[in-house]
Each structure stands twice: as structure tokens, then as C-alpha cells.
């Protein structure tokens, strides 16, 4: 028998597990996780971490998406991790698979060439489907339509610090549309013609270009060339009204018509990033320094000691990717200083 009263212990038999809901105001928001059934264990790990670090006190819902039906095992294993609502959705065929308008012979020739050149995922069609889906379709999924804000999470990522406030409400109250934790250079070989198409689109649609945009972060010559800096989109907290709005809708449509998701290997990261940089003002893009985040092989860890302590962070600030030569963070800082 447990002692009925044990003043020396902070452990209360049958007592609180500290999952007390701390909020009275919430955003219209959801987590979104694209995963395969084979990603089960790594998806469990990611959800366990975001629950520990944030969501056990906020209870935002989850939407899991897959181009194949999720197994019962997947749903059961995920469902026990949170008291928040979880929905498991199937991606409509046309939102995922290579469209008939793509010339498969031409696409295959390009894939073969990328394999020869050892470009990561160069030979993969499914990776291209994923990038196109994340660029133009996840926010149109029926399960996503009811939400305005989303937080993208991937299998096998890590959240290194306690999050003591609601980043969704922060975004909403500060009128932000897009946020990031890591920014870096893209592999040029995956997007050889992307920038040219972006500039063609910008000339066709000057009405979509935001007044105080972030072109200066991505180009030092007013758009003649792209420095390859982009926000790493495996972490995103953003406003789907931005993706659903007229500028991005026309932009994605235009890029999709060029076929570069298949004839090249355009990533959703540069596509989202360039859109945020051009169609939003710089003040609408948020760098979340206090969200310690890791996606192999890089980690963002808060540099400020108070922030790091308050977050009980499990990452090493000295090894934050911000200081890596491959990071675009110093460029972003300098860009934000030059108003
Ligand atoms: P990387 O981060 O660029 O190396 O790419 P990942 O392999 O992590 O894929 C990005 C996201 O898409 C992750 O959430 C994956 O689980 C998901 N993903 C990638 N390929 C597929 C696929 O073929 N089907 C499904 N359902 N999800 C995929
Ligand atoms: Mn990944």
C-alpha cells in the first residue's frame, strides 16, 4: 500500500501528470505531419517530443497525411501519445502523383543525369511528388481546410527546449505569415532554372510583390541572380491563408506549369521561401530563436543564455547551425538590420 500522506515526496499517488491545460485562448491551428507507414517509430518520437516540450499544455490537434492509407497500427500507436484530436488523411491522387502533362521520357532523362552527378534524391520520383505536394497541395487537403495556421513536423526531428508560450498566437497577434528556425543554401543542381521562372513571374505580376519584401536577403543584385538562401521547410509555422491567397496560388500554378518539380528537382523549401520573401513584407517573416530544433544533420539552439536556461534546452548552443559556414543566418541578420 502507498502511504496515504507523504509530505516528503513530490510524487502524488494517482495525482496530476502535469498535463494541465494552461490556455484560455487558442489559434485556429493544427500540426501537420506527412509520413509513410514505415515512418511509424520516428513519427512517434517526434510527436512525443513536441508533446513534452509544448503541446501537452496546449492540446493543438494533429493531421497526419499519406498517399497510402495509414495502418491501424500507425493510428493506434500515435493516438495514445496525446489527448489532442488526431486525424489521419489520405492524399487525393492528383495532389501527389506526377501529372500526365509531364513528359516522362524527359523527366527520366533528367533523373538519370542527376543520379550520375550524385545529387541527393536525384533519381527519386516519390521525393519529387513529396516536394510538389508540400509546395502546392497540403493546405488544400480536406482535413486542413478548416484550419488557418499549421506547424509542420517531420518524423525524427527533435524539439530541444520547452516552449512557454503559444507560437501560433504569437504569429497571429504579430501579423506574421511565415517562420523558420534554420536557413541555408540550396543545392544549385536541384533548381537550375527556378530563379529565372521566379523573375519571369515577378515581371508578369508586379502587383503581387510586397512593398518591404526580402528580395535583398536572396539576391544582392536586385534579382539578377539568386544566392540560394532559403528557409528549411521541414520546420514551418505559417499562415495557410498566405498559401491559399491569390499571389501564391498564381505562383505555384505558374511554377507547376514549367514542370520543374519533375524536370529538375525543385524543393518545397526554396519555393515556399522565395514566395514568402517576395509576397510578404520582411516583418511578416519570423525567426524563432527560442525554439530549439533539430533535423539531421543540423540543429538550431538558442544562443541567449537566459533563453537557453528558461527553455531547459537539451542542445549545445556552441554547436548551433546559425554559426555554420553553410548557414544563411548571418545574411538574414544583416538584411534585417538594413532597413
Ligand atoms: P528530407 O528532409 O528532404 O531528407 O526528406 P524526408 O525524407 O524527411 O521527407 C520529407 C517529409 O516527407 C517527411 O515528413 C517524410 O516522412 C515525408 N515523405 C517523404 N517521402 C514520402 C512518401 O513517399 N510518402 C509519404 N507519405 N511521405 C513521404
Ligand atoms: Mn526530413
Coordinates of C-alpha atoms and ligand atoms in Angstrom, one line a residue:
X1 CA 0.0 0.0 0.0
X2 CA 1.1 3.5 -0.8
X3 CA 1.2 5.9 2.2
X4 CA -1.9 8.0 2.2
X5 CA 0.0 11.1 3.1
X6 CA 3.7 11.6 2.2
X7 CA 4.8 15.1 2.8
X8 CA 8.4 14.3 2.0
X9 CA 7.7 13.3 -1.7
X10 CA 6.6 15.5 -4.5
X11 CA 5.1 12.4 -6.2
X12 CA 1.4 12.2 -5.6
X13 CA -0.1 8.8 -5.9
X14 CA -2.8 9.0 -8.6
X15 CA -2.2 12.7 -8.9
X16 CA -1.5 15.2 -11.7
X17 CA 0.7 14.3 -14.6
X18 CA 1.2 18.0 -15.1
X19 CA -0.7 17.9 -18.4
X20 CA -2.9 20.8 -17.2
X21 CA -4.3 22.8 -20.0
X22 CA -2.8 26.3 -19.5
X23 CA -4.7 28.2 -22.1
X24 CA -8.0 30.0 -22.4
X25 CA -7.3 31.4 -25.9
X26 CA -6.2 29.3 -28.9
X27 CA -5.5 29.9 -32.5
X28 CA -7.3 28.1 -35.3
X29 CA -4.3 25.8 -35.8
X30 CA -3.0 22.3 -36.3
X31 CA 0.1 20.3 -36.5
X32 CA 0.6 18.6 -39.9
X33 CA 2.8 15.5 -40.4
X34 CA 3.4 13.9 -43.7
X35 CA 4.6 10.4 -43.2
X36 CA 4.7 6.8 -44.6
X37 CA 3.6 3.8 -42.6
X38 CA 7.2 2.8 -42.4
X39 CA 7.9 6.1 -40.6
X40 CA 5.9 4.9 -37.6
X41 CA 8.6 4.8 -35.0
X42 CA 10.2 8.1 -36.0
X43 CA 6.8 9.8 -36.1
X44 CA 6.1 8.6 -32.6
X45 CA 9.4 10.1 -31.4
X46 CA 8.6 13.5 -33.0
X47 CA 5.1 13.7 -31.5
X48 CA 6.3 12.5 -28.1
X49 CA 8.9 15.4 -28.1
X50 CA 6.5 18.2 -29.2
X51 CA 4.0 16.9 -26.6
X52 CA 6.6 17.1 -23.9
X53 CA 8.0 20.4 -24.9
X54 CA 4.8 22.2 -25.8
X55 CA 1.6 20.6 -26.7
X56 CA 0.6 18.7 -23.6
X57 CA -0.2 22.1 -22.2
X58 CA -1.9 23.5 -25.4
X59 CA -3.5 20.5 -27.0
X60 CA -3.5 21.5 -30.6
X61 CA -4.8 18.9 -33.0
X62 CA -2.8 16.8 -35.4
X63 CA -3.4 16.0 -39.1
X64 CA -1.4 13.1 -40.5
X65 CA -1.2 12.8 -44.3
X66 CA -0.1 9.9 -46.5
X67 CA -0.7 8.9 -50.2
X68 CA -1.4 5.4 -48.9
X69 CA -3.9 4.6 -46.1
X70 CA -2.4 4.7 -42.7
X71 CA -2.4 1.3 -41.0
X72 CA -4.4 0.6 -37.8
X73 CA -1.1 0.1 -36.1
X74 CA 0.1 3.6 -37.1
X75 CA -3.1 5.2 -35.9
X76 CA -3.2 3.3 -32.6
X77 CA 0.5 4.0 -31.8
X78 CA 0.1 7.7 -32.5
X79 CA -3.3 8.1 -30.8
X80 CA -2.0 7.2 -27.3
X81 CA 0.6 10.0 -27.3
X82 CA -1.8 12.9 -26.8
X83 CA -5.2 13.8 -25.6
X84 CA -5.4 16.2 -28.6
X85 CA -7.6 15.3 -31.6
X86 CA -5.7 13.3 -34.3
X87 CA -7.0 12.9 -37.8
X88 CA -5.4 10.6 -40.4
X89 CA -5.9 11.5 -44.0
X90 CA -5.4 10.1 -47.5
X91 CA -3.9 12.4 -50.1
X92 CA -6.1 12.7 -53.2
X93 CA -4.3 11.0 -56.2
X94 CA -3.9 14.2 -58.2
X95 CA -2.3 16.0 -55.3
X96 CA 0.5 13.6 -55.2
X97 CA 1.4 11.7 -58.3
X98 CA 3.2 13.0 -61.4
X99 CA 0.7 14.7 -63.7
X100 CA 0.1 13.4 -67.2
X101 CA 1.2 16.8 -68.6
X102 CA 4.8 15.9 -67.6
X103 CA 6.8 14.3 -70.4
X104 CA 8.0 11.1 -68.6
X105 CA 10.9 10.5 -71.1
X106 CA 12.2 14.0 -70.4
X107 CA 11.7 13.6 -66.7
X108 CA 13.5 10.3 -66.6
X109 CA 16.5 11.6 -68.6
X110 CA 16.8 14.3 -66.0
X111 CA 16.6 11.9 -63.1
X112 CA 19.3 9.7 -64.7
X113 CA 21.6 12.6 -65.2
X114 CA 21.1 13.6 -61.5
X115 CA 21.9 10.1 -60.4
X116 CA 25.2 10.2 -62.4
X117 CA 26.0 13.5 -60.7
X118 CA 25.2 12.0 -57.3
X119 CA 22.6 14.6 -56.4
X120 CA 20.7 13.7 -53.3
X121 CA 17.3 12.2 -54.1
X122 CA 18.2 12.9 -57.8
X123 CA 16.7 9.6 -59.0
X124 CA 13.6 9.6 -56.8
X125 CA 10.1 10.2 -58.2
X126 CA 8.5 9.9 -54.8
X127 CA 10.7 12.6 -53.4
X128 CA 9.6 14.9 -56.3
X129 CA 5.9 14.0 -55.6
X130 CA 6.5 15.0 -51.9
X131 CA 8.1 18.3 -52.8
X132 CA 5.3 19.2 -55.2
X133 CA 2.7 18.2 -52.6
X134 CA 4.3 20.3 -49.9
X135 CA 4.6 23.2 -52.3
X136 CA 1.1 23.3 -53.6
X137 CA -1.3 20.9 -52.0
X138 CA -1.1 20.1 -48.3
X139 CA -3.0 23.3 -47.4
X140 CA -5.8 22.2 -49.7
X141 CA -6.3 18.8 -48.1
X142 CA -9.9 18.4 -46.9
X143 CA -8.7 17.8 -43.3
X144 CA -6.6 21.0 -43.4
X145 CA -9.2 23.3 -44.9
X146 CA -10.8 24.1 -41.5
X147 CA -7.6 25.5 -40.1
X148 CA -5.7 28.7 -40.8
X149 CA -2.4 28.1 -39.1
X150 CA -0.2 25.0 -39.2
X151 CA 3.0 23.7 -37.7
X152 CA 4.8 21.3 -39.9
X153 CA 6.6 18.4 -38.2
X154 CA 8.5 15.5 -39.7
X155 CA 9.4 12.1 -38.4
X156 CA 12.7 12.0 -36.5
X157 CA 13.1 15.7 -35.6
X158 CA 13.8 17.0 -32.2
X159 CA 12.5 19.8 -30.1
X160 CA 15.2 20.8 -27.7
X161 CA 13.6 23.5 -25.5
X162 CA 10.4 24.0 -23.5
X163 CA 8.1 26.4 -25.3
X164 CA 6.5 28.6 -22.7
X165 CA 4.1 30.5 -25.0
X166 CA 1.9 29.8 -28.0
X167 CA 3.8 30.4 -31.2
X168 CA 0.5 30.3 -33.2
X169 CA -1.0 33.1 -31.2
X170 CA 2.3 35.0 -31.4
X171 CA 2.2 34.7 -35.2
X172 CA -1.4 35.8 -35.3
X173 CA -1.0 38.7 -32.9
X174 CA 2.2 40.0 -34.6
X175 CA 0.6 39.5 -38.1
X176 CA 3.3 37.1 -39.2
X177 CA 2.8 34.8 -42.1
X178 CA 5.9 32.6 -42.2
X179 CA 8.5 31.4 -39.7
X180 CA 11.8 29.5 -39.6
X181 CA 14.5 28.2 -37.3
X182 CA 17.2 27.3 -39.8
X183 CA 18.2 29.0 -43.1
X184 CA 20.8 27.7 -45.5
X185 CA 22.0 27.4 -49.1
X186 CA 20.1 25.2 -51.6
X187 CA 21.9 22.8 -54.0
X188 CA 22.0 24.7 -57.2
X189 CA 21.8 21.5 -59.3
X190 CA 18.3 20.8 -58.0
X191 CA 16.9 24.2 -59.1
X192 CA 19.0 25.4 -62.2
X193 CA 16.1 27.3 -63.8
X194 CA 13.9 28.1 -60.8
X195 CA 15.1 31.6 -60.3
X196 CA 14.6 32.6 -64.0
X197 CA 11.0 31.4 -63.7
X198 CA 10.5 33.3 -60.5
X199 CA 11.7 36.5 -62.1
X200 CA 9.5 35.9 -65.2
X201 CA 6.6 35.5 -62.9
X202 CA 7.5 38.7 -60.9
X203 CA 7.6 40.7 -64.2
X204 CA 4.2 39.3 -65.2
X205 CA 2.7 40.0 -61.8
X206 CA 4.3 43.1 -60.2
X207 CA 1.0 43.6 -58.3
X208 CA 1.9 40.6 -56.0
X209 CA 5.3 41.8 -55.0
X210 CA 5.2 43.1 -51.4
X211 CA 6.4 46.6 -50.6
X212 CA 9.0 45.9 -48.0
X213 CA 9.9 42.4 -49.3
X214 CA 13.0 40.3 -48.6
X215 CA 14.5 40.1 -52.1
X216 CA 17.6 41.7 -50.6
X217 CA 18.1 38.6 -48.5
X218 CA 18.2 36.3 -51.5
X219 CA 19.8 38.5 -54.1
X220 CA 22.5 41.1 -53.9
X221 CA 21.7 42.5 -57.4
X222 CA 18.0 43.2 -57.3
X223 CA 17.0 39.8 -58.6
X224 CA 19.5 39.2 -61.4
X225 CA 20.9 36.2 -59.5
X226 CA 19.8 34.1 -56.6
X227 CA 22.2 33.4 -53.7
X228 CA 20.5 30.1 -52.9
X229 CA 19.5 31.1 -49.4
X230 CA 16.2 29.7 -48.2
X231 CA 14.3 28.7 -45.1
X232 CA 14.5 25.0 -44.2
X233 CA 10.9 24.0 -44.6
X234 CA 10.9 20.7 -42.5
X235 CA 10.1 23.2 -39.7
X236 CA 7.4 25.7 -40.5
X237 CA 4.8 27.6 -38.6
X238 CA 2.8 29.6 -41.1
X239 CA -0.5 31.0 -42.2
X240 CA -2.3 28.9 -44.8
X241 CA -4.2 32.0 -45.9
X242 CA -0.9 33.1 -47.5
X243 CA -0.6 29.9 -49.5
X244 CA -4.3 29.9 -50.4
X245 CA -4.2 33.6 -51.4
X246 CA -4.1 35.0 -55.0
X247 CA -0.3 35.6 -55.2
X248 CA 0.8 32.1 -54.1
X249 CA -1.9 30.4 -56.0
X250 CA -0.8 32.0 -59.2
X251 CA 2.8 31.5 -58.3
X252 CA 2.5 27.8 -57.7
X253 CA 0.4 27.3 -60.8
X254 CA 3.0 29.1 -62.9
X255 CA 5.9 27.0 -61.5
X256 CA 3.9 23.8 -61.8
X257 CA 3.3 24.5 -65.5
X258 CA 7.1 24.9 -66.0
X259 CA 7.4 21.2 -64.9
X260 CA 10.5 21.9 -62.8
X261 CA 9.3 19.7 -59.9
X262 CA 9.9 16.8 -62.3
X263 CA 12.3 18.0 -65.0
X264 CA 14.5 19.4 -62.2
X265 CA 14.1 18.6 -58.5
X266 CA 12.6 21.8 -57.1
X267 CA 12.2 21.6 -53.3
X268 CA 9.3 23.0 -51.4
X269 CA 11.8 24.8 -49.2
X270 CA 13.1 27.2 -51.9
X271 CA 9.5 27.5 -53.4
X272 CA 8.0 28.5 -50.0
X273 CA 10.9 30.7 -49.1
X274 CA 11.0 32.6 -52.3
X275 CA 7.3 33.2 -52.1
X276 CA 7.5 34.4 -48.5
X277 CA 10.4 36.7 -49.5
X278 CA 8.6 38.3 -52.4
X279 CA 4.9 38.3 -51.5
X280 CA 5.2 39.1 -47.8
X281 CA 6.9 42.0 -46.1
X282 CA 10.1 41.3 -44.1
X283 CA 8.3 42.0 -40.9
X284 CA 5.9 39.1 -41.6
X285 CA 8.7 36.6 -41.5
X286 CA 9.6 35.4 -38.1
X287 CA 12.9 33.7 -36.9
X288 CA 12.0 31.7 -33.8
X289 CA 15.3 31.8 -31.9
X290 CA 13.8 30.3 -28.8
X291 CA 12.6 27.1 -30.5
X292 CA 15.5 24.6 -30.2
X293 CA 15.1 22.4 -33.2
X294 CA 17.0 19.6 -34.9
X295 CA 16.6 17.8 -38.2
X296 CA 19.5 15.7 -39.1
X297 CA 22.3 16.8 -39.6
X298 CA 21.6 20.4 -38.3
X299 CA 20.4 21.9 -35.0
X300 CA 19.3 25.4 -34.2
X301 CA 20.0 26.1 -30.5
X302 CA 19.2 29.5 -28.8
X303 CA 22.3 31.5 -28.3
X304 CA 21.0 33.7 -25.5
X305 CA 21.9 32.1 -22.1
X306 CA 18.7 33.2 -20.4
X307 CA 16.5 31.8 -23.2
X308 CA 18.5 28.5 -23.2
X309 CA 18.1 28.2 -19.4
X310 CA 14.5 29.1 -19.3
X311 CA 13.8 26.6 -22.1
X312 CA 15.7 23.8 -20.2
X313 CA 17.3 23.2 -23.6
X314 CA 18.9 19.9 -24.4
X315 CA 21.0 21.2 -27.3
X316 CA 24.5 22.7 -27.3
X317 CA 24.4 26.4 -28.1
X318 CA 28.0 26.3 -29.3
X319 CA 27.1 23.9 -32.0
X320 CA 24.0 25.8 -33.3
X321 CA 23.9 25.8 -37.1
X322 CA 23.5 29.6 -37.0
X323 CA 27.3 29.9 -37.0
X324 CA 28.0 27.3 -39.6
X325 CA 29.5 28.5 -42.9
X326 CA 26.7 26.8 -44.7
X327 CA 24.0 28.8 -42.8
X328 CA 22.4 32.0 -44.2
X329 CA 21.6 33.3 -40.7
X330 CA 24.2 36.0 -40.7
X331 CA 22.9 37.2 -44.0
X332 CA 19.4 37.3 -42.6
X333 CA 20.6 39.2 -39.5
X334 CA 22.5 41.7 -41.7
X335 CA 19.5 42.0 -44.1
X336 CA 17.1 42.7 -41.1
X337 CA 19.5 45.4 -39.8
X338 CA 19.4 47.4 -43.1
X339 CA 16.0 48.8 -43.1
Ligands
LIG1 P1 14.4 15.4 -46.4 O1 14.1 16.0 -45.1 O2 14.5 16.4 -47.5 O3 15.6 14.5 -46.3 O4 13.2 14.4 -46.8 P2 12.3 13.4 -45.9 O5 12.7 12.0 -46.4 O6 12.5 13.7 -44.5 O7 10.9 13.7 -46.4 C1 10.2 14.9 -46.0 C2 8.8 14.6 -45.5 O8 8.0 13.9 -46.4 C3 8.9 13.7 -44.2 O9 7.8 14.1 -43.4 C4 8.6 12.3 -44.8 O10 8.0 11.5 -43.9 C5 7.7 12.7 -45.9 N1 7.8 11.8 -47.1 C6 8.9 11.7 -47.9 N2 8.6 10.8 -48.9 C7 7.3 10.3 -48.7 C8 6.5 9.4 -49.4 O11 6.8 8.8 -50.5 N3 5.2 9.2 -48.9 C9 4.8 9.9 -47.8 N4 3.6 9.6 -47.3 N5 5.6 10.7 -47.1 C10 6.8 11.0 -47.6
LIG2 MN1 13.3 15.2 -43.4

